[in-house]
Amino acid sequence: MRVLIVHGERRPPGEMGGAESLLRDQAKALKARGHDVAWWYGQGTLEQACNNFQPDFVHVMTIHCYIGMGPLEWLQEQKIPHLMHVQDYWPFCGGRMLMRGFDEPCPAVTGLCDQCQPAPKELLDITNKSFIVAGNEHTAAIYRRNGLRCDAVVELGVDTEMFKQGEKKPCSVCTSAAFAAAGWKGMHILKEGIVDSDIDVTLITGVPREKVAEMLRAADIYVFPSIYEETFGLCLCEAMASGCACIATDVAGARAQIDHNVTGMLVPPRNPDALRDAIDYMLTHPSHKESMAFVARKHVEKSHTLDAMAERWEAVYEKVLHGV
Amino acid sequence: MACSIIVAWYNHPELLSNFLHAMDGEEFGELFVMDNASEPDTAALLDKHITAIGGKVVHRTVNLQTEAIVQGIDMAANELIVSVNNDIIKTRSGWLAELTAGVSPGVWCGAEVHDLSKSKTAFIDGWCWAALRSDFRSIGGYDPEFEEPAYWADIDLCWRATQAGIRFQQVDIGLKHIKSVTSKPMQDDPEFWNVFHRNEQRWLAKGQGGKGET
């Protein structure tokens, strides 16, 4: 199949955050399964890209800023087979992230958006005309509850040849994020949690992905302190693949990946004490820590490799194309 | 000889990661996790993670330990049976092969074997033992008259086994039992001790002799 991946951040894939790293991995995974893949991120028009590449399928993601909704509308008008893999909550949340300040949960997380920062209505109207994919079941539920159709869920995968177990530095603790300064990543909560303790946390940010993988290989414990309803959380998956014992806030994407006390620990978001207590637990219960890290790694190897993800995408492409 | 592992499980999902780690790399023919009416969250975790390693989860409606083990033994396709607790930690790989290597007609192997002089029987600790199913059945298996969960059924089993000439062999294996995770909460309940003493009386009434062992 010839698949054109569309994203709207106006930079080549891999140069920005998790969603953008995903594009590169996704292409790699699909190519490994024999598909031809190309990217369009605003160079020329989408019509030109389609005329040149002649895709069988167009896979759209992160198309909400810079490029705008025009390309999606064009795909709909031309009836070109496509799906929209929605990242974040921009079709109905003007702030994108379901955040009402960093210390107050947004009502849309468990109920309905109260329009504190409404998105333009046309975003929802236009998006709802496409086949929508979410990154996990909990995000899908939020979408559906707030008027965004959700036709499928595809949990993501990571390159388990890059992100793999290494020799651990005992009791080392780390965290990571492409945009660590962004409030929704919760780094300020983690910092507050450890400020009066002996716990030292290394922040992995601003380095090439290969360096991220190298640092995660050596890390014993990983903390994912996000306070936003992550639509998946690739950082966490990378850490699990790297054999880290993971602590994550109980937000959508993390909850989809971690079974509490089995493949890691889940703690309430926005709670610095809970983060610190979980780190303390990991440091003082080495056997349980190691077994959780082990089972997490096994889980990723089984269900969240690039190949497993590509297989899930293939099934969705077939569903859109042939209704199967 | 391929073995069938039987594990009774009631809640305590936090034990799952150590258990899965303990099973990793051990060559078993079958793994039955007898879910003794755990809470739905635990049951779902068992379904997800036990099946991922090739095991089967049997969902039961009552929490009866020995009944669950007997049910698992009856379901097993293999003659070589391993009964193991869920509150275990692996300290060394290869424990399953080491445990089962010495099992033969009339010889049961276990991680801990004791001499219970007061009960006048050798005792193979129930958290990890292996035997041939035909041996187990030849002595009548567990006596269902002993109310669960308050012990004595295992002492009764061991007594009948030793009376039948079965020998218990302790094997040094790379598996540890996290004591009191599942039993301590029960022992805090006064009703537990009522049942314990009723079972003790049943043991004495069966004429096995001996006095209480705790």
Tab-separated table of C-alpha atoms in Angstrom, chain A residues 14 21 24 159 161-164 166 168 174-178 202-219 222 235 238-239 242 244:
chain	number	residue	atom	x	y	z
A	14	GLY	CA	11.561	13.741	14.210
A	21	SER	CA	8.894	11.241	16.581
A	24	ARG	CA	9.332	8.762	11.747
A	159	ASP	CA	11.565	0.924	18.382
A	161	GLU	CA	15.936	-2.202	19.002
A	162	MET	CA	16.766	1.341	20.033
A	163	PHE	CA	14.935	1.359	23.383
A	164	LYS	CA	16.100	-1.718	25.207
A	166	GLY	CA	20.937	-1.950	29.425
A	168	LYS	CA	21.310	-0.094	35.091
A	174	CYS	CA	15.074	9.953	35.592
A	175	THR	CA	12.289	11.596	33.666
A	176	SER	CA	12.027	12.841	30.102
A	177	ALA	CA	10.023	15.097	27.813
A	178	ALA	CA	10.641	16.861	24.520
A	202	THR	CA	17.843	13.414	35.957
A	203	LEU	CA	15.793	15.236	33.342
A	204	ILE	CA	16.343	13.941	29.823
A	205	THR	CA	15.447	16.675	27.373
A	206	GLY	CA	16.896	18.564	24.467
A	207	VAL	CA	19.095	15.703	23.299
A	208	PRO	CA	18.923	13.525	20.193
A	209	ARG	CA	16.709	10.489	20.407
A	210	GLU	CA	19.676	8.144	20.345
A	211	LYS	CA	20.979	9.863	23.466
A	212	VAL	CA	17.558	9.527	25.100
A	213	ALA	CA	17.699	5.801	24.438
A	214	GLU	CA	21.225	5.559	25.861
A	215	MET	CA	20.229	7.383	29.047
A	216	LEU	CA	17.064	5.322	29.515
A	217	ARG	CA	19.053	2.097	29.153
A	218	ALA	CA	21.046	3.073	32.217
A	219	ALA	CA	18.142	4.435	34.235
A	222	TYR	CA	11.517	6.446	35.422
A	235	CYS	CA	8.144	8.694	26.614
A	238	GLU	CA	10.225	4.118	25.692
A	239	ALA	CA	11.085	3.870	29.378
A	242	SER	CA	14.260	0.226	28.291
A	244	CYS	CA	12.956	1.040	33.697
